[in-house]
CSV table of C-alpha atoms in Angstrom, one decimal:
chain,number,residue,atom,x,y,z
A,16,MET,CA,108.6,108.5,-73.4
A,17,MET,CA,105.2,106.6,-72.4
A,18,ASP,CA,102.5,106.0,-75.4
A,19,CYS,CA,99.3,107.1,-74.9
A,20,VAL,CA,97.5,103.4,-74.9
A,21,LYS,CA,99.9,102.3,-72.2
A,22,LYS,CA,99.2,105.6,-70.0
A,23,ASN,CA,95.3,105.5,-70.5
A,24,ARG,CA,95.8,102.0,-69.9
A,25,LEU,CA,97.9,102.5,-66.4
A,26,LEU,CA,94.9,105.5,-65.8
A,27,TRP,CA,91.7,103.3,-65.9
A,28,TYR,CA,93.8,100.9,-64.0
A,29,TRP,CA,94.4,103.9,-61.2
A,30,ILE,CA,90.1,104.2,-61.8
A,31,SER,CA,89.4,100.9,-61.1
A,32,LYS,CA,91.4,100.1,-57.5
A,33,ASN,CA,88.5,101.8,-56.0
A,34,GLU,CA,85.2,100.2,-55.9
A,35,GLY,CA,83.5,103.0,-54.9
A,36,ILE,CA,83.6,104.3,-58.7
A,37,GLY,CA,81.2,102.4,-60.2
A,38,HIS,CA,79.9,102.1,-63.7
A,39,LYS,CA,77.3,105.4,-63.1
A,40,THR,CA,80.7,107.4,-61.6
A,41,THR,CA,82.7,106.9,-64.2
A,42,VAL,CA,79.9,108.0,-67.2
A,43,MET,CA,79.7,110.7,-64.8
A,44,LEU,CA,83.5,111.5,-64.9
A,45,LEU,CA,83.6,111.1,-68.2
A,46,ASN,CA,81.0,113.3,-69.5
A,47,ALA,CA,82.6,116.1,-67.3
A,48,PHE,CA,86.1,115.7,-68.4
A,49,HIS,CA,86.0,113.9,-71.6
A,50,SER,CA,88.4,111.3,-70.9
A,51,ILE,CA,90.5,109.4,-68.1
A,52,GLU,CA,93.0,111.9,-68.4
A,53,GLY,CA,91.2,114.7,-68.2
A,54,VAL,CA,89.4,112.9,-64.9
A,55,TYR,CA,93.1,112.3,-63.7
A,56,GLN,CA,94.2,116.0,-64.2
A,57,ALA,CA,90.4,117.2,-62.7
A,58,LYS,CA,91.1,119.5,-60.0
A,59,HIS,CA,89.5,119.4,-56.2
A,60,GLU,CA,86.9,122.3,-57.2
A,61,GLU,CA,86.0,120.6,-60.3
A,62,LEU,CA,84.7,117.5,-58.6
A,63,LEU,CA,82.8,119.3,-56.1
A,64,LYS,CA,80.5,120.5,-58.4
A,65,LEU,CA,79.7,117.0,-59.3
A,66,ASN,CA,78.0,116.2,-56.1
A,67,LEU,CA,80.3,112.7,-55.3
A,68,LYS,CA,80.7,110.8,-52.4
A,69,GLU,CA,83.3,112.2,-49.8
A,70,GLU,CA,85.6,109.0,-50.1
A,71,VAL,CA,85.6,109.1,-54.2
A,72,ILE,CA,86.7,112.6,-54.0
A,73,GLY,CA,89.2,111.8,-51.8
A,74,TYR,CA,90.7,109.1,-53.8
A,75,LEU,CA,90.2,110.7,-56.9
A,76,ASN,CA,92.7,113.5,-55.4
A,77,LYS,CA,95.2,111.5,-54.2
A,78,LYS,CA,96.9,111.6,-57.6
A,79,TYR,CA,99.4,108.4,-57.4
A,80,SER,CA,102.0,108.7,-59.9
A,81,ILE,CA,102.4,107.0,-63.2
A,82,GLU,CA,105.6,105.5,-61.8
A,83,GLU,CA,103.7,104.3,-59.2
A,84,LEU,CA,101.0,102.9,-61.3
A,85,GLU,CA,103.2,101.2,-63.5
A,86,ASN,CA,105.4,99.7,-60.7
A,87,GLU,CA,102.0,97.9,-59.1
A,88,PHE,CA,101.1,97.3,-62.6
A,89,ASP,CA,104.2,95.4,-63.7
A,90,HIS,CA,104.6,93.7,-59.9
A,91,MET,CA,100.6,92.3,-61.4
A,92,LYS,CA,101.5,91.2,-64.4
A,93,LYS,CA,104.6,89.0,-62.5
A,94,ARG,CA,101.8,87.5,-60.9
A,95,GLY,CA,100.1,86.0,-64.1
A,96,ILE,CA,97.2,89.2,-63.7
A,97,HIS,CA,96.7,90.9,-66.7
A,98,PHE,CA,94.4,94.3,-67.2
A,99,ILE,CA,92.9,95.8,-69.9
A,100,CYS,CA,90.5,98.7,-70.7
A,101,ILE,CA,87.6,98.9,-73.3
A,102,GLU,CA,89.7,101.1,-75.3
A,103,ASP,CA,92.2,98.2,-76.2
A,104,GLU,CA,92.3,96.0,-78.8
A,105,GLU,CA,92.1,92.9,-77.1
A,106,TYR,CA,88.7,93.9,-75.2
A,107,PRO,CA,86.1,91.5,-76.1
A,108,GLU,CA,84.2,92.9,-78.7
A,109,LYS,CA,81.1,90.6,-77.4
A,110,LEU,CA,81.2,92.4,-74.2
A,111,LYS,CA,81.9,95.7,-76.0
A,112,LYS,CA,78.0,95.3,-76.9
A,113,LEU,CA,76.6,95.5,-73.3
A,114,TYR,CA,74.9,98.4,-72.6
A,115,ASP,CA,77.1,99.0,-69.5
A,116,ALA,CA,79.9,97.2,-70.1
A,117,PRO,CA,83.0,97.0,-67.9
A,118,TRP,CA,85.4,99.8,-68.1
A,119,PHE,CA,87.9,97.5,-67.4
A,120,LEU,CA,89.0,93.6,-66.8
A,121,TYR,CA,91.4,91.9,-64.9
A,122,TYR,CA,92.3,88.4,-66.2
A,123,ARG,CA,94.4,85.6,-65.7
A,124,GLY,CA,95.3,82.9,-68.6
A,125,GLU,CA,93.6,84.5,-71.9
A,126,LEU,CA,90.2,85.6,-72.8
A,127,PRO,CA,87.8,84.2,-74.6
A,128,ASN,CA,88.0,84.2,-78.5
A,129,ASP,CA,85.6,86.3,-80.7
A,130,ASN,CA,85.5,84.4,-83.6
A,131,LEU,CA,84.6,81.1,-81.9
A,132,PRO,CA,81.1,79.9,-80.5
A,133,SER,CA,80.5,80.1,-77.0
A,134,ILE,CA,77.5,78.4,-74.4
A,135,ALA,CA,77.3,79.5,-70.7
A,136,VAL,CA,76.3,76.3,-68.9
A,137,ILE,CA,75.2,77.5,-65.5
A,138,GLY,CA,72.4,76.1,-62.9
A,139,ALA,CA,72.5,75.3,-59.1
A,140,ARG,CA,75.3,75.3,-56.5
A,141,ASP,CA,73.8,72.3,-55.0
A,142,CYS,CA,72.4,70.3,-57.5
A,143,SER,CA,71.8,67.0,-57.8
A,144,ALA,CA,73.9,64.3,-59.1
A,145,TYR,CA,71.7,64.1,-62.5
A,146,GLY,CA,72.4,67.9,-62.6
A,147,SER,CA,76.1,67.3,-62.4
A,148,ASP,CA,76.9,64.8,-64.8
A,149,VAL,CA,74.4,66.4,-67.6
A,150,ALA,CA,76.5,69.9,-66.6
A,151,TYR,CA,79.6,67.7,-67.5
A,152,TYR,CA,78.0,66.0,-70.6
A,153,PHE,CA,76.9,68.5,-72.4
A,154,SER,CA,80.1,70.6,-71.8
A,155,LYS,CA,82.4,67.9,-72.8
A,156,GLU,CA,80.3,67.2,-75.8
A,157,LEU,CA,80.4,71.4,-77.1
A,158,SER,CA,84.2,71.5,-76.1
A,159,MET,CA,84.4,68.6,-78.4
A,160,LEU,CA,83.3,70.8,-81.1
A,161,GLY,CA,85.2,74.1,-80.2
A,162,ILE,CA,82.9,75.6,-78.2
A,163,GLN,CA,84.3,77.7,-75.5
A,164,ILE,CA,82.4,76.9,-72.1
A,165,ILE,CA,81.6,80.1,-70.0
A,166,SER,CA,80.2,80.0,-66.3
A,167,GLY,CA,80.6,81.3,-62.8
A,168,LEU,CA,83.5,78.7,-61.5
A,169,ALA,CA,80.9,77.9,-58.3
A,170,ARG,CA,80.2,75.2,-56.7
A,171,GLY,CA,77.6,73.1,-58.2
A,172,VAL,CA,76.4,72.9,-62.4
A,173,ASP,CA,79.6,75.5,-62.6
A,174,GLY,CA,82.1,73.4,-61.7
A,175,MET,CA,81.3,70.7,-63.3
A,176,ALA,CA,80.7,72.5,-66.7
A,177,HIS,CA,84.2,73.8,-66.6
A,178,LYS,CA,85.3,70.2,-65.4
A,179,GLY,CA,83.8,68.6,-68.7
A,180,ALA,CA,85.3,71.5,-71.0
A,181,ILE,CA,88.8,70.5,-69.2
A,182,SER,CA,88.4,66.8,-69.5
A,183,CYS,CA,88.5,67.4,-73.6
A,184,GLY,CA,91.2,69.8,-73.8
A,185,GLY,CA,88.2,72.4,-74.5
A,186,LYS,CA,88.6,76.0,-73.9
A,187,THR,CA,86.2,77.1,-70.6
A,188,TYR,CA,86.2,80.9,-69.1
A,189,GLY,CA,85.0,81.4,-65.7
A,190,VAL,CA,83.9,85.2,-64.6
A,191,ILE,CA,84.0,85.8,-60.8
A,192,GLY,CA,82.7,88.3,-58.6
A,193,ASN,CA,85.8,89.0,-56.2
A,194,GLY,CA,89.7,89.9,-57.3
A,195,LEU,CA,91.4,87.3,-58.9
A,196,ASP,CA,93.9,87.0,-56.1
A,197,LEU,CA,91.5,85.2,-54.2
A,198,CYS,CA,89.7,82.0,-54.6
A,199,TYR,CA,85.9,81.8,-54.1
A,200,PRO,CA,84.4,79.2,-53.0
A,201,ARG,CA,87.9,78.1,-51.3
A,202,GLU,CA,87.0,74.3,-52.1
A,203,ASN,CA,87.0,75.2,-56.0
A,204,TYR,CA,90.8,76.1,-55.5
A,205,GLY,CA,92.1,73.2,-57.7
A,206,LEU,CA,89.4,74.0,-60.4
A,207,TYR,CA,90.6,77.3,-60.2
A,208,GLN,CA,94.1,76.7,-61.4
A,209,GLU,CA,92.6,74.2,-64.1
A,210,VAL,CA,90.7,76.6,-65.8
A,211,ASN,CA,93.3,79.6,-65.8
A,212,LEU,CA,95.4,76.4,-67.6
A,213,HIS,CA,92.6,75.4,-70.1
A,214,GLY,CA,91.2,79.2,-71.3
A,215,GLY,CA,90.9,82.1,-68.2
A,216,ILE,CA,89.7,84.1,-65.2
A,217,LEU,CA,88.3,87.2,-65.7
A,218,SER,CA,86.8,89.7,-63.0
A,219,GLU,CA,85.8,93.5,-63.3
A,220,TYR,CA,86.7,93.9,-59.5
A,221,PRO,CA,89.9,95.4,-58.1
A,222,ILE,CA,93.1,93.0,-56.3
A,223,GLY,CA,92.0,92.3,-52.7
A,224,SER,CA,88.1,92.6,-53.6
A,225,LYS,CA,86.1,89.9,-51.9
A,226,ALA,CA,83.0,87.9,-53.0
A,227,LEU,CA,80.3,90.2,-51.6
A,228,PRO,CA,76.4,89.5,-52.3
A,229,TYR,CA,76.2,92.4,-54.8
A,230,HIS,CA,79.2,91.7,-56.9
A,231,PHE,CA,77.1,88.4,-58.4
A,232,PRO,CA,74.2,90.2,-59.9
A,233,LEU,CA,76.8,92.1,-61.8
A,234,ARG,CA,78.8,89.4,-62.8
A,235,ASN,CA,76.1,87.4,-64.4
A,236,ARG,CA,75.8,90.3,-67.1
A,237,ILE,CA,79.1,89.5,-68.1
A,238,ILE,CA,78.3,85.7,-67.9
A,239,ALA,CA,75.6,86.2,-70.8
A,240,ALA,CA,77.7,88.6,-73.1
A,241,LEU,CA,80.0,86.4,-73.4
A,242,SER,CA,78.2,84.0,-74.8
A,243,ASP,CA,76.1,82.9,-77.6
A,244,GLY,CA,73.3,81.1,-75.8
A,245,ILE,CA,72.8,80.2,-72.2
A,246,LEU,CA,72.1,76.8,-70.9
A,247,VAL,CA,70.7,76.1,-67.8
A,248,VAL,CA,71.2,72.6,-66.0
A,249,GLU,CA,68.9,73.1,-62.9
A,250,ALA,CA,67.4,75.8,-61.1
A,251,ARG,CA,65.0,76.7,-58.5
A,252,GLU,CA,61.8,79.0,-59.4
A,253,LYS,CA,63.3,81.5,-57.8
A,254,SER,CA,67.4,81.3,-58.7
A,255,GLY,CA,70.7,83.4,-59.2
A,256,THR,CA,70.9,81.7,-62.4
A,257,LEU,CA,67.9,83.4,-63.7
A,258,ILE,CA,69.5,86.6,-63.1
A,259,THR,CA,71.8,85.4,-65.5
A,260,VAL,CA,68.7,84.3,-67.8
A,261,ASP,CA,67.4,87.8,-67.8
A,262,SER,CA,70.3,89.4,-68.6
A,263,GLY,CA,71.0,86.8,-71.8
A,264,LEU,CA,67.1,87.7,-72.6
A,265,GLU,CA,68.5,91.5,-72.3
A,266,GLN,CA,70.8,90.6,-74.6
A,267,GLY,CA,68.7,88.5,-77.4
A,268,LYS,CA,71.1,85.7,-76.5
A,269,ASP,CA,69.4,82.3,-76.9
A,270,ILE,CA,68.2,80.5,-73.6
A,271,PHE,CA,68.0,76.5,-73.5
A,272,ALA,CA,67.0,74.8,-70.7
A,273,LEU,CA,67.0,71.0,-69.6
A,274,PRO,CA,63.1,69.8,-68.7
A,275,GLY,CA,62.9,67.9,-65.4
A,276,LYS,CA,60.4,66.3,-63.6
A,277,LEU,CA,57.7,68.6,-61.9
A,278,THR,CA,57.7,67.8,-58.3
A,279,ASP,CA,61.6,68.5,-58.7
A,280,GLU,CA,62.5,71.5,-57.0
A,281,LEU,CA,65.7,71.7,-58.9
A,282,SER,CA,63.7,71.8,-62.2
A,283,LYS,CA,61.1,74.3,-61.2
A,284,GLY,CA,63.1,76.8,-62.9
A,285,CYS,CA,64.0,75.0,-65.6
A,286,ASN,CA,60.2,73.9,-66.8
A,287,LEU,CA,59.1,77.6,-66.1
A,288,LEU,CA,61.5,78.8,-68.8
A,289,ILE,CA,60.6,76.3,-70.8
A,290,GLN,CA,57.2,77.2,-70.9
A,291,ASN,CA,58.3,80.9,-71.1
A,292,GLY,CA,60.0,80.0,-74.6
A,293,ALA,CA,63.2,79.1,-73.6
A,294,LYS,CA,64.4,76.2,-76.3
A,295,LEU,CA,64.4,72.6,-74.7
A,296,VAL,CA,66.8,70.7,-75.0
A,297,LEU,CA,67.4,66.9,-75.0
A,298,SER,CA,70.8,66.8,-76.4
A,299,PRO,CA,74.0,68.8,-77.4
A,300,GLU,CA,72.8,68.4,-80.8
A,301,ASP,CA,69.9,70.9,-79.7
A,302,ILE,CA,72.2,73.5,-78.8
A,303,LEU,CA,74.6,73.1,-82.1
A,304,VAL,CA,71.4,73.5,-84.6
A,305,GLU,CA,70.8,77.0,-83.2
A,306,LEU,CA,74.5,78.0,-83.4
A,307,ARG,CA,74.8,76.9,-86.9
A,308,ASN,CA,73.1,79.6,-87.8
A,309,GLN,CA,75.8,81.7,-86.2
A,310,TYR,CA,78.8,79.8,-87.2
A,311,SER,CA,78.6,78.5,-90.5
A,312,SER,CA,81.7,76.2,-90.0
A,313,LEU,CA,79.8,74.2,-87.8
A,314,LEU,CA,77.1,73.1,-90.2
A,315,GLY,CA,77.7,69.4,-90.8
A,316,VAL,CA,79.3,68.6,-87.6
A,317,LYS,CA,77.4,66.0,-85.6
A,318,THR,CA,78.0,65.1,-82.0
A,319,ASN,CA,78.8,61.9,-81.1
A,320,ALA,CA,75.3,61.1,-80.0
A,321,THR,CA,74.5,61.8,-84.1
A,322,LEU,CA,77.0,59.3,-84.9
A,323,LEU,CA,76.2,56.2,-83.3
A,324,LYS,CA,76.2,53.4,-85.1
A,325,LYS,CA,73.2,50.6,-84.7
A,326,GLU,CA,75.3,47.8,-85.7
A,327,ASP,CA,77.2,48.5,-82.8
A,328,LEU,CA,74.4,47.2,-80.3
A,329,THR,CA,72.9,43.8,-80.5
A,330,GLU,CA,68.6,44.0,-80.7
A,331,MET,CA,68.4,43.4,-76.9
A,332,GLU,CA,70.7,46.4,-76.2
A,333,GLN,CA,69.2,48.8,-78.4
A,334,ARG,CA,65.6,48.1,-77.0
A,335,VAL,CA,66.9,48.6,-73.6
A,336,TYR,CA,69.0,51.9,-74.4
A,337,SER,CA,65.8,53.1,-76.6
A,338,LEU,CA,64.4,53.3,-72.5
A,339,LEU,CA,67.1,55.4,-71.5
A,340,SER,CA,67.4,59.1,-71.8
A,341,TYR,CA,70.0,62.1,-69.6
A,342,GLN,CA,67.2,61.5,-66.7
A,343,ALA,CA,68.3,58.9,-64.9
A,344,ILE,CA,66.1,55.7,-64.5
A,345,HIS,CA,66.0,52.9,-61.9
A,346,VAL,CA,67.0,49.6,-62.8
A,347,GLU,CA,63.5,48.5,-61.4
A,348,GLU,CA,62.0,50.8,-63.7
A,349,LEU,CA,63.4,49.2,-66.5
A,350,LEU,CA,62.3,45.8,-65.7
A,351,VAL,CA,58.6,47.1,-65.7
A,352,LYS,CA,59.2,48.3,-69.1
A,353,THR,CA,61.0,45.5,-70.7
A,354,ASP,CA,60.4,42.0,-71.4
A,355,LEU,CA,63.4,41.0,-70.3
A,356,ASN,CA,64.4,39.2,-67.0
A,357,GLN,CA,66.8,40.9,-64.6
A,358,GLY,CA,70.0,38.8,-66.1
A,359,GLN,CA,69.4,39.7,-69.6
A,360,LEU,CA,68.6,43.2,-68.5
A,361,LEU,CA,71.8,43.5,-66.3
A,362,GLU,CA,73.6,42.4,-69.4
A,363,ALA,CA,72.6,44.4,-71.6
A,364,LEU,CA,73.3,47.3,-69.2
A,365,PHE,CA,76.8,46.2,-68.4
A,366,GLU,CA,77.7,45.8,-72.5
A,367,LEU,CA,75.9,49.3,-73.0
A,368,GLU,CA,78.5,50.8,-70.5
A,369,SER,CA,81.3,49.1,-71.8
A,370,LYS,CA,80.4,50.5,-75.1
A,371,GLN,CA,79.9,54.2,-73.2
A,372,TYR,CA,76.7,54.5,-74.1
A,373,VAL,CA,75.4,54.7,-70.7
A,374,ARG,CA,76.5,55.4,-67.1
A,375,LEU,CA,75.9,54.2,-63.7
A,376,ILE,CA,75.2,56.9,-61.5
A,377,THR,CA,74.0,56.4,-58.3
A,378,GLY,CA,72.6,53.3,-56.8
A,379,GLN,CA,70.8,51.4,-59.6
A,380,GLN,CA,70.2,54.5,-61.6
A,381,TYR,CA,71.5,54.8,-65.4
A,382,ILE,CA,71.7,57.5,-67.7
A,383,ARG,CA,72.7,57.8,-71.3
A,384,THR,CA,76.2,59.1,-72.1
A,385,LEU,CA,75.4,59.3,-76.2
């Protein structure tokens, strides 16, 4: 005989298969019939009293047998796709705190560990080379400390955040706005597979569900809920990224933002966030300081940036390094700020790059990596 837990999970799977049954409709059904099994057993006349849409009533009247549901469920698992409902022990505790927490989740790989700190790294899809580098760098540094990186598997900042975590063997999780059998955007197919191996991919949408525009704002609340804080790398003044921030603020999450040029469209969103109270960050250590308040095991842990040994650098290298930041700067600008000639400056930059303190990104522009 099937145990109650497994049967409930199958019935939640039955509900999840119809996208027309959203969060509010599910609440209405549970209030009317008291349990997911009560919903499954509901009669046509009882459903009519709830003023539900015809297609929803039609679906609920179509009673899949438990055997049919079990066969579908097993086939899905063979494809590497798992399903849990809010009643399951495995359901993330951080997500349960959300007032409109998903009733169920589909996932590949594994679920985020509730006992480990998590940071969402988000930003523009059409990010700059600078934004791409910084997203990668911050995610890598945080991952090296055991911090899970959460993002949306989109192009731009999201993708670089996942790649940064993967590069050092860290854990990263992608929350998507479509079914797990589809990869959107298609160009991220390779990354999709990598994230699956180095963490997991989550969705509240059933198999076959397309990436529809209204899915993404709903997806963003899950990204915020799974995270202890949200880092915005680059964002326009009116950006979908800010939907995640708003959701995070509603949930009491720490908001971090990287400052940028006043004239840079991709920095306007970040600069406004800072003006409105987001924490300005210049290094991964700034985020770590906040996380230490929640995770005492991180006390005393330092990022690579705080472990620099001055004796590693010559006096000339230190002078050049002090002028660099996480904002790209051109060699010509460095020449103006120092009394070095071009040969000395390029020699210092070459040594700093060989010691992995700085990186050449585009043209003759350099950025700190430590």
